[in-house]
Structure formats: C-alpha cells, structure tokens
C-alpha cells in the first residue's frame, strides 16, 4: 500500500491528478506495428512510389528515428522483445511460433500491458499476437483486457480471428483484415475514451500473402504491395482522426514501427529496405533497422533523431518512466529509458546492440561501428540462401548505413576490440534458457507409401 501511495504522489507531481482521461493525466498510448514493413516503404523515409500522408504526419509532428532497431529480424522474437524490454533469447524465443506450437512466451514475463495495468490503464490488442496461441499464452493472460485478431502470421495454416480467448471466425477474408483492424481499433478508443488506455495495433500486413481491400487496389505506384501500405496509412489516419475528434490527440503518444525488415525474397510482394542492406531474416541493417515514429503533441517536439541508437526494447522502461509504473529491481531489462531522447533533453544511455540470428550471436553495434562475424552461408529455402558467405565485416554506419564498404582488412585492431566488447556484453546476459520448441516434427510416413508406389510402377 505504501508504495502505491508513494507512486501516486510522484505521478501527481508530473502529470497532475490521476483519473479520467483529462489532458493533464497520463497519456494514452497507441502502439501501431506493421509486419515486415521495410525502411524504404514510407514517404517520410524516402519512398516516392507509395503515398503515406497519415504516417508522414507522425514524422512531421513527432520524432522520426533513423537508427531504431528491432531485437530480431523475424516476427515472434521481435514482438516478445517489444512487450518485455528484453532480448528474446532470455525467454528462449529464438524462432517463430506456428499453429502447431505448444509453447509461447512464458506467462511469468512482465509485459508493457501488465506494467500499465498498475496505473489502471485500459489495455487492448488488435491484430497479430504471435507469442503462442494456446490459452495460457494469449494476450488476456499477459495484461490485456481485450483481444481481437489473427493469433499468428497470416501465411500459416488455420488463419482465424480470435476474440479474447476464443475463436470468433474460421473464415477470414484477408482483403478486409486491415480495414477490420481499423474498425476494431476505433471501437476500442470509443469504449475507453474516459480513461487512459494502451492500444496495441499489430497489423498482419504487409506480411505475405498480401491483400488490400477493393478501395485501395491499384491506388499506388508500387503494385499491390504499395496499395497494402496505402491502406495501412489510411488506417493510421482513421486512428488519429478519431483521437482528434474526441479531443484526445494532444495527450496521446502514438508510436509507429515495424517488427522487422522487408521480406525481400518475396520480390514484388516484399517491401524495400531503401538505403539499407538485405532484409528480413538477416542481421544486416535492412533486417533489423526499422522505420519508427513517435508523436505526442503535448510533450514531444518535432525532430529527427539519428545520433542516439534506439531499440524496440526501449519502450518498456520508457513507458514505465513516463507513467511511474514500477519495474521490479530483479528484472533484467535490456532496453533503456529513452524519455530524455523523446523530450529533447539528452541521449540514450548506452550505444551498443547485439545482433542475434536465433540464438546465434552474429554482430554488434557500438556507437557508429558495427562488426559482423564470418558467415558460412546456408543452403535450402530461397531466403536461407539469399545472402552469400562472407568473412568478418566492419562498417562505419554513420558514413555507410548501407554496409557496402568493409573496413575490416585495414582496421583489424579496432575490430578485435569490438569483438571483445561484444563478448563481454553477451556473457553479461548470463545463462540463457534453451530454445522453446516452436514446431513439432511432422509425421510424413504417408509419403513413404507414395514412394513405394512409384517404385512398383
Ligand atoms: Mg514480421
């Protein structure tokens, strides 16, 4: 009780009376996540063949981050890191969950939704969860009051709509998914307009297979992919308009980001990494550096932030700081509070980042430098073989964000120093749990029957 009284007093110093959704109270938080959106797919990041005026507004009236990292180049680990502020390797989430997964993000993890519940936020998620779809792993068991959406990727078998803990719809017309999510988001805002809320809108688009509703097909200059992004942009506009009409826009922190880079092997159905190298499933910048914007008209002055490296894991401690929510001392958080960056009052503490592929450490950024360990190359599916083998790489990201100029041969001493620092930080994570089992081996014995038939013919 004592700690609650203390935190209430502390909060009232910063934000005035806590209570209904008043302009001096805690901000509403709307976190909009695109799936596999590339660094070069938005107008505010240089796209000229896709029009994104509503998303660009967030950049013009808020902060545009240029060096913002997702913790993973694939879906589930990226989402786990966002919601907990922790490297996904701490949870054994080194791959993506499938409809046949029996596992999920452990319930013991503290999520942003649980954090904000301490402050009596209404919490909801609309869209893709992808952290386990068995009941014990679903959003309602992780601090969310409500859930509507597809529980995993839209290319997986059994695409269904769930509401809370139940399946609501077995037949999903994916042409309408973005529109349906927008409608659900607006309903949530209307329902909770009287109190601070946290709404997490996690789109399934533009993850393949891509779909746009009829009204958007043919509207962009980049084919269906561009149409899909323009519909996402429309849905962002719906949310900002709704907040504006309710008088809530001024005190709402809207964050827009992507879970990982574009799926380049999907060719014209994948996005663009713009100036960056490679995309989804790789630890080059294109796989993990994601377009990210934050608008909070009352508190954030428009700016472009590039000097400070920032990560998806930073939102957890930052939102804790902004709301005065308590983070247990013993919890190991990898993100950093970036409220000083948001408010133009300072830099992020810490300028290093570990690049993992699953549970394999592949690279490290420290300040403007990035090293990558030698890569043998992989064979198999098109995406596994998309990147050729390479030796050790060293880049100066400030001058060379596209990672085209390998400085390793002439700077081996610097590279060795960076490797040492990388090892220290990696070992600093402590013992990591084994990988969760994401996919059970299939029983393919029926194919043996076909094979034997062939032989007999
Ligand atoms: Mg993704």
Coordinates of C-alpha atoms and ligand atoms in Angstrom, one line a residue:
X1 CA 0.0 0.0 0.0
X2 CA 2.8 2.3 1.0
X3 CA 4.5 2.0 -2.4
X4 CA 1.2 2.7 -4.2
X5 CA 0.7 5.9 -2.2
X6 CA 4.3 7.0 -2.9
X7 CA 4.0 6.3 -6.6
X8 CA 0.6 8.1 -6.8
X9 CA 2.2 11.2 -5.2
X10 CA 5.2 11.0 -7.5
X11 CA 2.9 10.7 -10.5
X12 CA 0.7 13.6 -9.5
X13 CA 3.8 15.9 -9.4
X14 CA 4.4 15.2 -13.0
X15 CA 1.0 14.8 -14.5
X16 CA -1.5 16.3 -12.1
X17 CA -4.5 14.4 -10.9
X18 CA -4.7 10.8 -12.0
X19 CA -8.2 10.0 -13.1
X20 CA -10.4 10.1 -16.1
X21 CA -8.9 10.9 -19.4
X22 CA -8.1 14.5 -18.7
X23 CA -5.5 16.5 -20.6
X24 CA -3.1 16.7 -17.6
X25 CA -3.3 13.0 -16.8
X26 CA -1.3 10.1 -18.1
X27 CA -1.0 9.9 -21.8
X28 CA -3.0 7.4 -23.9
X29 CA -0.6 5.1 -25.7
X30 CA -1.3 3.8 -29.1
X31 CA 1.4 1.5 -30.5
X32 CA 1.0 0.6 -34.2
X33 CA 3.1 -2.2 -35.5
X34 CA 3.4 -3.2 -39.2
X35 CA 4.6 -6.6 -40.1
X36 CA 7.7 -6.8 -42.4
X37 CA 7.5 -3.2 -43.4
X38 CA 10.8 -2.0 -44.9
X39 CA 12.9 1.0 -44.2
X40 CA 12.2 2.3 -47.7
X41 CA 8.4 1.8 -47.7
X42 CA 7.2 5.1 -46.3
X43 CA 7.1 8.6 -47.7
X44 CA 8.9 10.0 -44.6
X45 CA 11.7 7.5 -45.2
X46 CA 12.1 8.4 -48.9
X47 CA 9.6 6.2 -50.7
X48 CA 8.2 8.1 -53.8
X49 CA 6.0 5.4 -55.2
X50 CA 3.9 4.9 -52.1
X51 CA 2.0 7.7 -50.5
X52 CA 1.7 7.7 -46.7
X53 CA 0.5 11.1 -45.7
X54 CA -1.0 10.0 -42.4
X55 CA 2.1 8.1 -41.3
X56 CA 4.2 11.0 -42.5
X57 CA 2.2 13.3 -40.2
X58 CA 3.6 11.4 -37.2
X59 CA 7.1 12.1 -38.5
X60 CA 6.4 15.8 -39.2
X61 CA 4.7 16.4 -35.9
X62 CA 6.7 14.0 -33.8
X63 CA 10.1 12.2 -33.8
X64 CA 11.5 10.2 -36.7
X65 CA 14.1 7.7 -35.6
X66 CA 16.8 6.8 -38.2
X67 CA 18.7 4.2 -36.2
X68 CA 16.0 2.3 -34.5
X69 CA 16.4 -1.5 -34.1
X70 CA 14.1 -4.3 -33.7
X71 CA 15.6 -7.0 -31.5
X72 CA 15.1 -9.7 -34.2
X73 CA 14.8 -10.0 -37.9
X74 CA 11.7 -12.2 -37.6
X75 CA 8.3 -11.9 -36.0
X76 CA 7.9 -13.7 -32.7
X77 CA 11.2 -12.7 -31.1
X78 CA 10.8 -9.1 -32.2
X79 CA 7.3 -9.0 -30.5
X80 CA 8.5 -10.6 -27.3
X81 CA 11.3 -8.1 -27.0
X82 CA 8.9 -5.1 -27.6
X83 CA 6.5 -6.2 -24.9
X84 CA 9.1 -7.1 -22.3
X85 CA 12.1 -4.8 -22.9
X86 CA 14.3 -7.9 -23.0
X87 CA 16.3 -9.8 -25.6
X88 CA 14.1 -12.6 -26.8
X89 CA 17.0 -15.0 -26.1
X90 CA 16.3 -14.5 -22.4
X91 CA 13.0 -16.2 -23.0
X92 CA 14.2 -18.9 -25.3
X93 CA 12.2 -17.3 -28.2
X94 CA 14.7 -17.9 -31.0
X95 CA 12.3 -18.6 -33.8
X96 CA 8.6 -18.1 -34.7
X97 CA 5.6 -19.9 -33.2
X98 CA 3.4 -22.0 -35.5
X99 CA -0.2 -23.1 -35.3
X100 CA 1.1 -26.4 -34.0
X101 CA 3.3 -24.9 -31.3
X102 CA 2.5 -26.0 -27.8
X103 CA 4.8 -23.2 -26.4
X104 CA 4.5 -19.5 -26.1
X105 CA 6.1 -16.5 -24.3
X106 CA 6.2 -17.6 -20.7
X107 CA 3.4 -16.1 -18.5
X108 CA 6.0 -15.1 -16.0
X109 CA 7.2 -12.4 -18.4
X110 CA 6.1 -8.9 -17.4
X111 CA 4.6 -7.1 -20.4
X112 CA 4.0 -3.4 -21.1
X113 CA 0.3 -4.1 -20.7
X114 CA 0.9 -5.6 -17.2
X115 CA 3.1 -2.6 -16.4
X116 CA 0.4 -0.1 -17.4
X117 CA -2.3 -2.1 -15.5
X118 CA -0.5 -0.9 -12.3
X119 CA -1.7 2.6 -13.4
X120 CA -5.2 1.4 -14.2
X121 CA -4.8 1.7 -18.0
X122 CA -7.4 0.1 -20.2
X123 CA -5.3 -2.3 -22.3
X124 CA -6.2 -3.8 -25.7
X125 CA -4.6 -5.5 -28.6
X126 CA -6.0 -5.6 -32.1
X127 CA -4.1 -7.8 -34.6
X128 CA -1.3 -10.3 -34.7
X129 CA -0.1 -11.7 -31.4
X130 CA 2.3 -14.4 -32.4
X131 CA 3.6 -15.2 -28.9
X132 CA 1.7 -18.5 -28.5
X133 CA -2.0 -19.2 -29.2
X134 CA -2.7 -21.8 -26.5
X135 CA -4.9 -20.1 -24.0
X136 CA -2.3 -19.7 -21.3
X137 CA -0.1 -17.7 -23.7
X138 CA -2.8 -15.4 -25.2
X139 CA -3.0 -11.6 -24.6
X140 CA -5.6 -11.8 -21.8
X141 CA -3.1 -13.8 -19.7
X142 CA -0.5 -11.1 -20.4
X143 CA -2.2 -8.0 -19.1
X144 CA -4.5 -7.2 -21.9
X145 CA -8.2 -6.6 -21.2
X146 CA -9.3 -7.5 -24.7
X147 CA -8.0 -9.1 -27.9
X148 CA -9.2 -9.3 -31.5
X149 CA -7.1 -10.6 -34.3
X150 CA -5.2 -13.4 -36.0
X151 CA -3.0 -15.0 -33.4
X152 CA 0.0 -15.7 -35.6
X153 CA 1.2 -15.0 -39.2
X154 CA -1.3 -14.7 -42.0
X155 CA 0.6 -17.3 -44.1
X156 CA 0.1 -20.1 -41.5
X157 CA -2.5 -22.8 -41.7
X158 CA -5.8 -22.1 -39.9
X159 CA -5.9 -18.3 -40.2
X160 CA -8.7 -17.4 -37.8
X161 CA -10.0 -14.4 -36.0
X162 CA -9.9 -14.7 -32.2
X163 CA -11.7 -12.5 -29.8
X164 CA -10.3 -12.6 -26.3
X165 CA -9.6 -16.3 -25.6
X166 CA -12.0 -17.7 -28.2
X167 CA -12.1 -18.3 -32.0
X168 CA -14.7 -15.9 -33.4
X169 CA -14.3 -16.6 -37.2
X170 CA -12.9 -19.5 -39.1
X171 CA -13.3 -17.9 -42.5
X172 CA -11.0 -14.8 -42.7
X173 CA -11.2 -12.7 -45.9
X174 CA -7.7 -11.3 -45.7
X175 CA -8.6 -8.5 -48.2
X176 CA -10.6 -7.0 -45.3
X177 CA -8.1 -7.6 -42.4
X178 CA -6.6 -4.1 -42.4
X179 CA -10.0 -2.5 -42.5
X180 CA -11.4 -4.7 -39.8
X181 CA -8.5 -4.0 -37.6
X182 CA -9.0 -0.2 -38.1
X183 CA -12.7 -0.6 -37.1
X184 CA -11.8 -2.6 -34.0
X185 CA -9.2 0.0 -33.0
X186 CA -11.7 2.8 -33.3
X187 CA -14.3 0.8 -31.2
X188 CA -11.7 0.3 -28.5
X189 CA -10.8 4.0 -28.4
X190 CA -14.5 5.0 -28.2
X191 CA -15.1 2.5 -25.4
X192 CA -12.2 3.7 -23.3
X193 CA -12.2 7.4 -24.1
X194 CA -12.9 8.3 -20.5
X195 CA -9.7 6.8 -19.1
X196 CA -6.0 6.4 -20.1
X197 CA -5.7 3.5 -22.5
X198 CA -2.9 1.4 -24.1
X199 CA -3.9 0.1 -27.5
X200 CA -1.5 -2.1 -29.4
X201 CA -2.5 -2.4 -33.1
X202 CA -0.4 -5.1 -34.6
X203 CA -1.2 -5.4 -38.3
X204 CA -0.8 -8.6 -40.3
X205 CA 0.1 -6.6 -43.3
X206 CA 2.3 -6.3 -45.3
X207 CA 3.5 -9.9 -44.4
X208 CA 2.9 -12.2 -47.4
X209 CA 0.3 -13.2 -48.6
X210 CA -0.5 -9.5 -49.1
X211 CA -4.1 -8.2 -49.5
X212 CA -5.7 -4.8 -49.8
X213 CA -9.4 -4.1 -49.9
X214 CA -11.1 -3.1 -53.1
X215 CA -10.9 0.6 -52.5
X216 CA -7.1 0.5 -52.3
X217 CA -6.3 -1.9 -55.1
X218 CA -4.5 0.0 -57.9
X219 CA -4.0 3.2 -55.9
X220 CA -0.2 3.2 -55.6
X221 CA 2.7 3.2 -58.0
X222 CA 4.2 0.1 -56.5
X223 CA 1.7 -2.5 -57.3
X224 CA -0.2 -4.5 -54.7
X225 CA 2.5 -4.1 -52.1
X226 CA 2.2 -0.3 -52.3
X227 CA -1.6 -0.5 -52.2
X228 CA -1.4 -2.5 -49.0
X229 CA 0.9 0.1 -47.4
X230 CA -1.5 2.9 -48.5
X231 CA -4.4 1.1 -46.8
X232 CA -2.2 0.8 -43.6
X233 CA -1.6 4.5 -43.9
X234 CA -5.4 5.1 -44.2
X235 CA -5.9 3.1 -41.0
X236 CA -3.3 5.2 -39.2
X237 CA -5.3 8.3 -40.3
X238 CA -8.5 6.8 -39.0
X239 CA -6.9 6.4 -35.6
X240 CA -5.5 10.0 -35.5
X241 CA -8.8 11.4 -36.7
X242 CA -10.7 9.5 -34.0
X243 CA -8.4 10.7 -31.3
X244 CA -8.7 14.3 -32.6
X245 CA -12.5 14.2 -32.7
X246 CA -12.5 13.0 -29.1
X247 CA -10.1 15.7 -28.0
X248 CA -7.5 13.1 -27.1
X249 CA -4.8 13.6 -29.7
X250 CA -2.9 16.2 -27.8
X251 CA -2.2 13.8 -24.9
X252 CA -1.8 10.5 -26.8
X253 CA 1.6 9.0 -27.5
X254 CA 1.4 7.3 -30.9
X255 CA 4.2 5.1 -31.9
X256 CA 4.5 3.5 -35.3
X257 CA 7.1 0.9 -36.1
X258 CA 7.7 -2.5 -37.9
X259 CA 8.6 -5.8 -36.3
X260 CA 11.5 -6.5 -38.8
X261 CA 12.7 -5.6 -42.2
X262 CA 11.1 -6.4 -45.6
X263 CA 10.9 -10.0 -46.9
X264 CA 13.0 -9.3 -50.0
X265 CA 12.9 -12.8 -51.4
X266 CA 9.1 -12.3 -52.0
X267 CA 10.2 -9.9 -54.7
X268 CA 7.4 -7.5 -55.7
X269 CA 5.3 -8.8 -52.8
X270 CA 8.0 -7.9 -50.3
X271 CA 9.0 -4.4 -49.4
X272 CA 12.0 -2.2 -49.8
X273 CA 14.9 -1.8 -47.3
X274 CA 15.7 1.6 -49.0
X275 CA 19.3 2.5 -48.5
X276 CA 19.9 -0.5 -46.2
X277 CA 21.5 -3.9 -47.0
X278 CA 19.4 -7.1 -47.1
X279 CA 16.1 -7.6 -45.2
X280 CA 14.0 -9.9 -43.0
X281 CA 15.8 -12.9 -41.6
X282 CA 19.3 -11.3 -41.8
X283 CA 21.3 -9.3 -39.3
X284 CA 22.4 -6.7 -41.9
X285 CA 20.7 -3.3 -41.2
X286 CA 17.9 -4.0 -43.6
X287 CA 16.7 -6.9 -41.5
X288 CA 16.6 -5.1 -38.2
X289 CA 16.7 -1.4 -38.6
X290 CA 13.0 -0.4 -38.8
X291 CA 11.2 2.8 -39.6
X292 CA 9.9 4.2 -36.3
X293 CA 8.0 7.3 -35.4
X294 CA 6.7 8.8 -32.1
X295 CA 4.2 11.6 -31.9
X296 CA 2.9 13.1 -28.6
X297 CA 1.8 16.6 -29.4
X298 CA 1.7 17.8 -25.9
X299 CA 5.3 16.7 -24.9
X300 CA 7.4 15.8 -28.0
X301 CA 8.8 18.5 -30.2
X302 CA 9.2 17.5 -33.9
X303 CA 12.7 16.2 -34.6
X304 CA 14.7 13.6 -36.5
X305 CA 16.8 11.5 -34.1
X306 CA 19.7 9.7 -35.6
X307 CA 22.6 10.3 -33.2
X308 CA 21.1 8.1 -30.5
X309 CA 20.8 4.5 -31.3
X310 CA 17.4 3.2 -30.0
X311 CA 15.7 -0.2 -29.9
X312 CA 12.3 -1.7 -29.7
X313 CA 13.2 -2.9 -26.2
X314 CA 13.5 0.7 -25.0
X315 CA 9.7 1.2 -24.9
X316 CA 9.2 -0.9 -21.8
X317 CA 11.5 1.1 -19.5
X318 CA 10.4 4.4 -21.2
X319 CA 6.7 3.8 -20.7
X320 CA 7.5 2.8 -17.1
X321 CA 9.3 6.1 -16.6
X322 CA 6.6 8.2 -18.2
X323 CA 3.8 6.6 -16.2
X324 CA 5.7 6.0 -13.0
X325 CA 5.0 2.2 -13.2
X326 CA 7.2 0.1 -11.0
X327 CA 9.7 -2.3 -12.7
X328 CA 10.9 -5.0 -10.2
X329 CA 14.6 -4.5 -9.3
X330 CA 15.4 -8.1 -10.1
X331 CA 14.0 -8.0 -13.6
X332 CA 16.8 -7.9 -16.2
X333 CA 15.8 -5.3 -18.8
X334 CA 17.9 -4.8 -22.0
X335 CA 16.1 -1.7 -23.2
X336 CA 17.0 1.8 -21.9
X337 CA 14.7 4.6 -20.9
X338 CA 14.6 7.0 -23.9
X339 CA 12.3 9.6 -22.4
X340 CA 15.1 12.1 -22.4
X341 CA 15.5 11.4 -26.2
X342 CA 11.8 11.9 -26.7
X343 CA 11.7 15.1 -24.8
X344 CA 14.8 16.5 -26.4
X345 CA 16.7 16.5 -23.1
X346 CA 19.5 14.1 -23.7
X347 CA 20.8 11.0 -25.3
X348 CA 20.1 7.3 -24.7
X349 CA 22.4 5.8 -22.1
X350 CA 24.2 3.1 -23.8
X351 CA 25.0 2.9 -27.5
X352 CA 25.6 -0.8 -28.1
X353 CA 23.4 -3.6 -29.5
X354 CA 23.8 -7.3 -30.0
X355 CA 22.6 -8.7 -33.4
X356 CA 21.2 -12.3 -33.0
X357 CA 20.1 -14.7 -35.6
X358 CA 18.0 -17.1 -33.4
X359 CA 20.3 -17.9 -30.5
X360 CA 23.4 -17.3 -32.6
X361 CA 25.2 -14.0 -32.0
X362 CA 26.2 -12.6 -35.4
X363 CA 27.1 -9.0 -34.9
X364 CA 27.5 -6.0 -32.6
X365 CA 27.0 -2.2 -32.9
X366 CA 28.9 0.2 -30.7
X367 CA 28.4 3.8 -31.5
X368 CA 28.9 4.3 -35.2
X369 CA 30.7 0.9 -35.6
X370 CA 29.3 -2.4 -36.5
X371 CA 31.1 -5.7 -36.7
X372 CA 29.7 -8.9 -38.2
X373 CA 31.1 -12.4 -37.6
X374 CA 32.1 -14.5 -40.6
X375 CA 29.1 -16.2 -42.2
X376 CA 29.4 -19.6 -44.0
X377 CA 26.2 -19.2 -46.0
X378 CA 23.3 -21.5 -45.8
X379 CA 21.6 -23.7 -48.4
X380 CA 18.0 -24.6 -48.6
X381 CA 15.0 -22.4 -49.0
X382 CA 15.4 -19.3 -51.1
X383 CA 15.5 -17.0 -48.1
X384 CA 18.2 -19.1 -46.4
X385 CA 20.5 -18.8 -49.5
X386 CA 19.7 -15.2 -50.2
X387 CA 22.9 -14.0 -48.5
X388 CA 26.3 -15.2 -49.7
X389 CA 29.1 -16.3 -47.4
X390 CA 31.3 -13.6 -46.1
X391 CA 34.4 -13.0 -44.0
X392 CA 34.4 -10.7 -40.9
X393 CA 32.9 -7.4 -41.7
X394 CA 33.4 -4.0 -40.1
X395 CA 31.3 -0.9 -41.1
X396 CA 31.1 2.7 -40.1
X397 CA 27.3 3.1 -40.0
X398 CA 27.4 6.8 -39.8
X399 CA 29.1 7.1 -43.2
X400 CA 27.9 3.9 -44.6
X401 CA 24.4 2.8 -43.4
X402 CA 24.2 0.6 -46.5
X403 CA 27.1 -1.6 -45.2
X404 CA 28.9 -1.5 -48.5
X405 CA 32.4 -0.6 -47.5
X406 CA 34.1 -3.3 -45.4
X407 CA 36.7 -1.6 -43.3
X408 CA 37.9 -4.8 -41.5
X409 CA 41.0 -5.5 -43.6
X410 CA 42.5 -2.2 -42.6
X411 CA 41.2 -1.9 -39.1
X412 CA 41.7 -5.3 -37.5
X413 CA 42.8 -3.9 -34.2
X414 CA 39.5 -1.9 -33.8
X415 CA 37.5 -5.0 -34.9
X416 CA 39.2 -7.1 -32.2
X417 CA 38.4 -4.5 -29.6
X418 CA 34.8 -4.5 -30.7
X419 CA 34.7 -8.3 -30.6
X420 CA 36.0 -8.2 -27.0
X421 CA 33.2 -5.8 -26.0
X422 CA 30.7 -7.9 -27.8
X423 CA 31.7 -11.0 -26.0
X424 CA 31.6 -9.1 -22.6
X425 CA 28.1 -7.9 -23.3
X426 CA 27.0 -11.3 -24.5
X427 CA 28.3 -13.0 -21.4
X428 CA 26.8 -10.3 -19.3
X429 CA 23.4 -11.7 -20.3
X430 CA 24.2 -14.7 -18.1
X431 CA 23.0 -18.2 -18.7
X432 CA 20.3 -18.2 -21.4
X433 CA 17.5 -20.8 -21.5
X434 CA 17.3 -23.5 -24.2
X435 CA 15.2 -22.6 -27.3
X436 CA 11.5 -23.2 -26.9
X437 CA 10.2 -25.8 -29.3
X438 CA 8.3 -24.0 -31.9
X439 CA 7.4 -26.7 -34.4
X440 CA 6.9 -30.3 -33.9
X441 CA 8.3 -32.7 -36.5
X442 CA 5.6 -33.7 -38.9
X443 CA 4.6 -37.3 -39.4
X444 CA 5.5 -37.8 -43.1
X445 CA 5.1 -41.5 -43.2
X446 CA 2.3 -41.3 -45.8
X447 CA 4.9 -40.0 -48.3
X448 CA 6.7 -43.4 -47.9
X449 CA 3.6 -45.0 -49.2
X450 CA 3.7 -42.8 -52.3
X451 CA 7.4 -43.5 -52.8
X452 CA 6.9 -47.3 -52.7
X453 CA 4.0 -46.9 -55.2
X454 CA 6.4 -45.1 -57.5
X455 CA 9.0 -47.9 -57.2
X456 CA 6.4 -50.6 -58.1
X457 CA 5.3 -48.8 -61.2
Ligands
LIG1 MG1 7.4 -9.8 -39.4

